[in-house]
C-alpha positions as a printed Julia matrix, in Angstrom:
157×3 Matrix{Float64}:
  99.84   69.2   122.34
  99.39   72.37  124.37
 101.7    74.76  123.2
 103.09   77.39  125.87
 105.95   80.24  125.55
 107.68   80.29  128.85
 109.3    84.0   129.73
 111.75   83.88  132.12
 114.88   86.02  133.54
 116.76   83.31  135.27
 117.12   79.45  135.63
 113.89   77.92  136.41
 114.0    76.34  140.08
 112.59   72.49  140.63
 109.31   74.01  142.3
 109.03   76.53  139.02
 109.35   73.19  136.41
 106.89   71.26  138.83
 104.37   74.4   138.86
 104.34   74.76  134.99
 104.54   71.51  134.03
 101.6    70.66  135.76
  99.44   73.51  134.74
  97.46   71.39  132.22
  97.02   68.35  134.1
  97.97   65.39  131.92
  98.1    67.14  128.73
 101.15   67.2   127.2
 102.99   70.84  126.84
 105.33   71.99  124.24
 107.56   74.76  126.09
 109.21   77.54  123.98
 111.37   79.4   126.56
 112.31   82.8   126.18
 115.29   83.91  128.94
 116.38   87.79  128.68
 119.43   87.74  131.53
 118.65   89.83  134.31
 121.61   92.11  133.86
 119.88   93.04  130.38
 116.57   93.96  130.97
 116.1    96.91  133.8
 118.58   99.43  135.2
 120.17   98.6   138.84
 117.71  101.39  140.45
 114.72   99.44  139.8
 116.2    96.3   140.6
 117.51   97.65  143.84
 114.34   98.96  144.81
 112.46   95.85  143.96
 115.14   93.91  146.27
 114.75   96.44  148.99
 110.68   96.19  148.42
 111.2    92.09  149.23
 113.27   92.52  152.19
 116.48   91.47  150.48
 118.83   94.51  151.22
 122.04   92.37  150.86
 121.02   91.87  147.32
 120.16   95.75  146.89
 123.59   96.17  147.66
 125.07   93.63  144.98
 122.98   94.86  142.23
 125.84   96.83  140.69
 127.73   93.4   140.68
 124.98   92.26  138.12
 126.81   90.84  135.03
 125.94   92.95  131.73
 127.14   92.41  128.29
 128.95   89.45  127.17
 129.01   87.7   130.75
 125.06   88.53  131.43
 124.54   86.71  127.88
 126.98   83.64  128.94
 125.19   83.17  132.12
 121.89   83.74  130.65
 122.58   80.66  128.28
 123.64   78.45  130.97
 120.46   79.49  132.79
 118.66   78.41  129.78
 120.0    75.42  129.01
 119.59   74.52  132.5
 116.14   74.89  132.48
 115.44   73.37  128.89
 116.92   70.11  130.38
 114.9    70.5   133.73
 111.57   70.98  131.54
 112.54   67.87  129.15
 113.46   65.44  132.85
 109.92   66.8   133.45
 108.55   64.99  130.62
 107.58   67.95  128.36
 109.17   69.41  124.93
 110.94   72.4   125.26
 113.18   74.58  123.1
 114.22   77.83  123.89
 116.73   80.99  122.83
 118.05   84.03  124.57
 116.75   87.59  123.95
 119.07   90.33  123.93
 117.23   93.12  122.67
 113.29   93.9   122.76
 111.74   91.09  124.97
 108.11   91.61  123.86
 108.85   91.96  120.35
 110.53   88.54  120.52
 107.72   87.35  122.54
 105.13   88.26  120.06
 107.25   87.38  117.04
 107.38   83.85  119.04
 103.78   83.48  120.14
 102.98   83.89  115.97
 105.8    81.72  114.85
 104.64   78.49  116.89
 101.31   79.43  117.34
 101.09   79.48  121.19
  98.21   78.66  123.03
  99.19   80.95  125.97
 102.32   82.71  127.49
 103.46   82.15  130.96
 105.53   85.0   132.27
 107.73   83.68  135.17
 110.01   86.24  136.92
 110.7    87.58  139.98
 108.33   90.16  141.7
 109.3    93.56  139.91
 107.01   95.87  142.44
 108.07   99.54  140.46
 107.33   98.02  137.13
 103.8    96.52  137.76
 102.49   99.24  140.05
 102.68  101.14  136.6
 101.88   98.02  134.68
 105.04   98.46  132.52
 106.26   94.76  133.54
 106.37   91.99  130.59
 102.95   90.32  131.63
 101.07   93.49  131.5
 102.4    94.74  128.47
 102.28   91.53  126.67
  98.43   91.02  126.93
  97.85   94.24  124.98
 100.41   92.67  122.46
 100.51   88.73  121.81
  96.59   87.97  121.31
  96.65   85.12  123.82
  96.04   84.72  127.35
  98.94   85.74  129.45
  99.5    84.14  132.86
 101.67   85.8   135.08
 103.66   84.04  138.23
 106.04   84.66  140.2
 109.46   82.2   140.36
 110.84   80.3   143.26
 114.15   82.51  144.54
 115.94   79.13  145.38
 116.18   75.92  143.61
C-alpha cells in the first residue's frame, strides 16, 4: 500500500481524482487529505492577482465575496467530504481533515503520523507565491522529508 498525503484547497474534480488515483498504476493508494479553505489561506490581493494572471477578471472582482471564518470552514468541510467520497468511489482508501491554521505544520505532522511515502499538493496556480517560492509545495519540500509533487487542479468538475 502506497501512502500519499494530498493537500488541497477546494473540492477535487473528477479529472483531479482520476489523475491522483492513477499516478501509481495498479498499486493501491491510501490518501490522507488535508484541506484548507481558500478563504483562510491568503489575502484577497494575492488571490485577485492570481485570478488576473489566469485571465479570470470576473473571479478577481468576486474575491471580496470569498467566504471567511465559519462560513469558509463549513464550505471547506463540504469540499473535503465530496473529495473523500470521490477518492473512495475510485477505489482508494481516503481519510481527511480540515486545516484551520499553519498548513505546513499540519502537513509535517500528518506525514510523520501516517508514515507517508509522498506529498501531493494539488491547488490552483498561485503565481505570486510560486514566483517567490512561498507556495505550499516549495515550502513543503524543505519541511516534510518525503518527495513532494506539485499539481495544478482542474477548475471545473
